[in-house]
Coordinates of C-alpha atoms in Angstrom, one line a residue:
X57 CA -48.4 108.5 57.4
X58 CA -45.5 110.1 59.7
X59 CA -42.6 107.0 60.3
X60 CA -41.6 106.7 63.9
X61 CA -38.3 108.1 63.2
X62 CA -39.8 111.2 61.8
X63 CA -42.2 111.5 64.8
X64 CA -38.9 110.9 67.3
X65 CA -36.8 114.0 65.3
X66 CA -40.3 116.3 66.1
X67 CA -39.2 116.1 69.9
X68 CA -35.2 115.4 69.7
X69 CA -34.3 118.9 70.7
X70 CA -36.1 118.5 74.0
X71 CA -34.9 115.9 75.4
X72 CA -31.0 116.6 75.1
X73 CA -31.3 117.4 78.6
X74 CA -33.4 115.2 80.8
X75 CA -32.6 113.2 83.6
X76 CA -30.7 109.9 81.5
X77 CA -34.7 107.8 83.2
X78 CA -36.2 110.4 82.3
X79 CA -35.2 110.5 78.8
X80 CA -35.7 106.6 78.6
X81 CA -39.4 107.0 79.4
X82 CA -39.7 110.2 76.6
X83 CA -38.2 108.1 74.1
X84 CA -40.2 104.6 75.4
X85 CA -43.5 106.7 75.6
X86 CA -43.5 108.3 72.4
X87 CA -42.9 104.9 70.8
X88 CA -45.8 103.3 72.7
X89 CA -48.2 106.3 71.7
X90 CA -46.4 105.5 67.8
X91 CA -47.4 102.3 68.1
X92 CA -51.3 103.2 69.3
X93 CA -51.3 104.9 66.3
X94 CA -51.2 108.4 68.6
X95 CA -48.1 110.1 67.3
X96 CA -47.0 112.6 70.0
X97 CA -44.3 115.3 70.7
X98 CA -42.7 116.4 73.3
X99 CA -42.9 120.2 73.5
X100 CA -41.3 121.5 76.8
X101 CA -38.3 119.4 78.7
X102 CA -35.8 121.4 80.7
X103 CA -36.2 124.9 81.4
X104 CA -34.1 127.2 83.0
X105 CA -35.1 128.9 86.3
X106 CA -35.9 132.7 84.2
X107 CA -37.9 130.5 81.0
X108 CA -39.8 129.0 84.4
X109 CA -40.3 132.8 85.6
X110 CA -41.4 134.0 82.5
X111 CA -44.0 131.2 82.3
X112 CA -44.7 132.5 85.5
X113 CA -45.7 135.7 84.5
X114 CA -47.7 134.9 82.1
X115 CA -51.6 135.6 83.3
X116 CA -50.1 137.4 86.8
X117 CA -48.0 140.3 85.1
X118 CA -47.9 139.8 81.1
X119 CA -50.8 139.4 79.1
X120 CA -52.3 135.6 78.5
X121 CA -53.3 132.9 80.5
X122 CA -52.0 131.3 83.6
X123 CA -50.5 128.5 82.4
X124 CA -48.3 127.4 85.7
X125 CA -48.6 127.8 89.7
X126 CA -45.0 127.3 89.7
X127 CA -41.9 129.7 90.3
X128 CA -38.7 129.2 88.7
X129 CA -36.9 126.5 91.1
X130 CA -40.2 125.0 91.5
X131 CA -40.7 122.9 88.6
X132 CA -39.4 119.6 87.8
X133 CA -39.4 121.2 84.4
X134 CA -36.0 123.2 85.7
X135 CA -34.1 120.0 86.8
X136 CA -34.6 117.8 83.6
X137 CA -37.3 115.6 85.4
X138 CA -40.5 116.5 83.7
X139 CA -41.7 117.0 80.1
X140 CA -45.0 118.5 78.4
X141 CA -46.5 116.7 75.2
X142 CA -49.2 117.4 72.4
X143 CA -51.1 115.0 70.2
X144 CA -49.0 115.7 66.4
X145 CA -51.3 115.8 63.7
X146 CA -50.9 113.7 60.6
X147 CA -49.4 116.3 59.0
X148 CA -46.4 115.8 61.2
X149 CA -46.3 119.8 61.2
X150 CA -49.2 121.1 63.9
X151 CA -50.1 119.8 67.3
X152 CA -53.4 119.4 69.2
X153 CA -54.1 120.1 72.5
X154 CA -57.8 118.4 72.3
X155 CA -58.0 116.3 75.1
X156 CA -60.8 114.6 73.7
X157 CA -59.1 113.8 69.6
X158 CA -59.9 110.6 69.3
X159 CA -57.2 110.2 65.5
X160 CA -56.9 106.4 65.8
X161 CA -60.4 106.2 66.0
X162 CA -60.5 103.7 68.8
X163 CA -63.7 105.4 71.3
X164 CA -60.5 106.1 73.5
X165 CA -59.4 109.9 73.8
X166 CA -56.1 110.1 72.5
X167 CA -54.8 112.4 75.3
X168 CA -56.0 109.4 77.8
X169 CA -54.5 106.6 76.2
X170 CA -51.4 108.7 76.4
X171 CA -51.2 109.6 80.0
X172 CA -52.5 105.4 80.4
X173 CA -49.0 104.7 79.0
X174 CA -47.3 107.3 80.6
X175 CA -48.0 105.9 83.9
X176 CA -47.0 102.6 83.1
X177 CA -43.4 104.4 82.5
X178 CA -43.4 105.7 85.9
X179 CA -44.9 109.1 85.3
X180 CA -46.6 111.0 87.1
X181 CA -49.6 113.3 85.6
X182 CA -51.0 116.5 85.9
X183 CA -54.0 115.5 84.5
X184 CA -54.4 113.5 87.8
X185 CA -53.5 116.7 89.9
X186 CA -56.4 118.0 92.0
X187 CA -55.6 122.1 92.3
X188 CA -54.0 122.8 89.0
X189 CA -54.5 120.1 85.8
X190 CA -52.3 120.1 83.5
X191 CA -53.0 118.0 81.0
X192 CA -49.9 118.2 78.8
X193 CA -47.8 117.5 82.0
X194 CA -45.8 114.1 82.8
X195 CA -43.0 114.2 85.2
X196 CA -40.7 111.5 87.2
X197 CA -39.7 112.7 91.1
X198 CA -37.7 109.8 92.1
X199 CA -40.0 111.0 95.5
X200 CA -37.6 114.1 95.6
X201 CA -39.4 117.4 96.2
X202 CA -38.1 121.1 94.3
X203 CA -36.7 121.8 97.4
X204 CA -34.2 118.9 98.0
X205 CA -33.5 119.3 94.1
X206 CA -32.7 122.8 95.0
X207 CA -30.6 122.1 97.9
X208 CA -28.6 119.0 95.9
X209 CA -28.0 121.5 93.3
X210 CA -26.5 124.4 95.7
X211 CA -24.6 121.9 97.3
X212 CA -23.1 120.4 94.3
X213 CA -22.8 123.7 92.2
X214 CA -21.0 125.4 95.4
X215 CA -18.8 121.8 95.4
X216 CA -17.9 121.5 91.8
X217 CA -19.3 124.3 89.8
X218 CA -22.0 121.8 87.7
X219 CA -25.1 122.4 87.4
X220 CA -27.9 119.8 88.7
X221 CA -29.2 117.2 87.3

């Protein structure tokens, strides 16, 4: 059986960058999971603007599926406000994406019970998006849309020379 701390060091090197309530809810949501006996990880935090582009790409004009209708500047990924997860496995080595595992053996999909606690963190989920799922998805707007991210960060980078968030 994987302890929580060894389930928390599975996803430590993608949260270094999330917004600071972003990276509260991560952290809180991976415990809950813990907890449900669901261990999860968090596979995909921020992402720069050409990593988004490249995901991009992939399924329009390099070989694979489409895995995002977003351009780099257009995800939440690229300004530290969302994160992906997958189900870890009790080997605390490979990840699922079966949305319908069921590893505590409850009668409750895993994946659900998940995105159930997710939303009581104040995420949002692609799972619930109409045009596009995507179930690995969870992301916090503050009601901010890419655009207004993008123009904050101009604005600020032009100001200061930071970057946004």
């Amino acid at each position: 059986m994987l302890t929580l701390d060894q389930v928390k060091s599975k996803s430590a090197g993608w949260l270094g960058k999330l917004h600071p309530v972003l990276l509260a809810g991560a952290s809180a949501l991976i415990q809950r999971s813990y907890a449900k006996g669901i261990p999860i990880v968090i596979t995909q935090g921020m992402r720069t603007i050409a990593e988004q582009n490249a995901l991009y790409a992939q399924g329009r004009t390099k070989p694979g599926n489409i895995v995002t209708n977003a351009r780099g500047g257009s995800s939440y990924h690229n300004y530290g406000l969302a994160i992906d997860f997958a189900l870890l496995l009790p080997d605390g080595k490979t990840v699922s994406w079966d949305t319908s595992r069921d590893g505590n053996n409850d009668k409750m999909a895993d994946w659900q019970q998940v995105a159930q606690e997710a939303k009581k963190l104040g995420f949002a989920w692609g799972g619930d998006w109409t045009s596009f799922k995507d179930y690995s998805h969870l992301e916090m707007t503050f009601g901010l849309t890419t655009e207004q991210l993008r123009a904050a960060g101009s604005r600020r980078c032009s100001r200061s020379r930071m970057h946004w968030p």
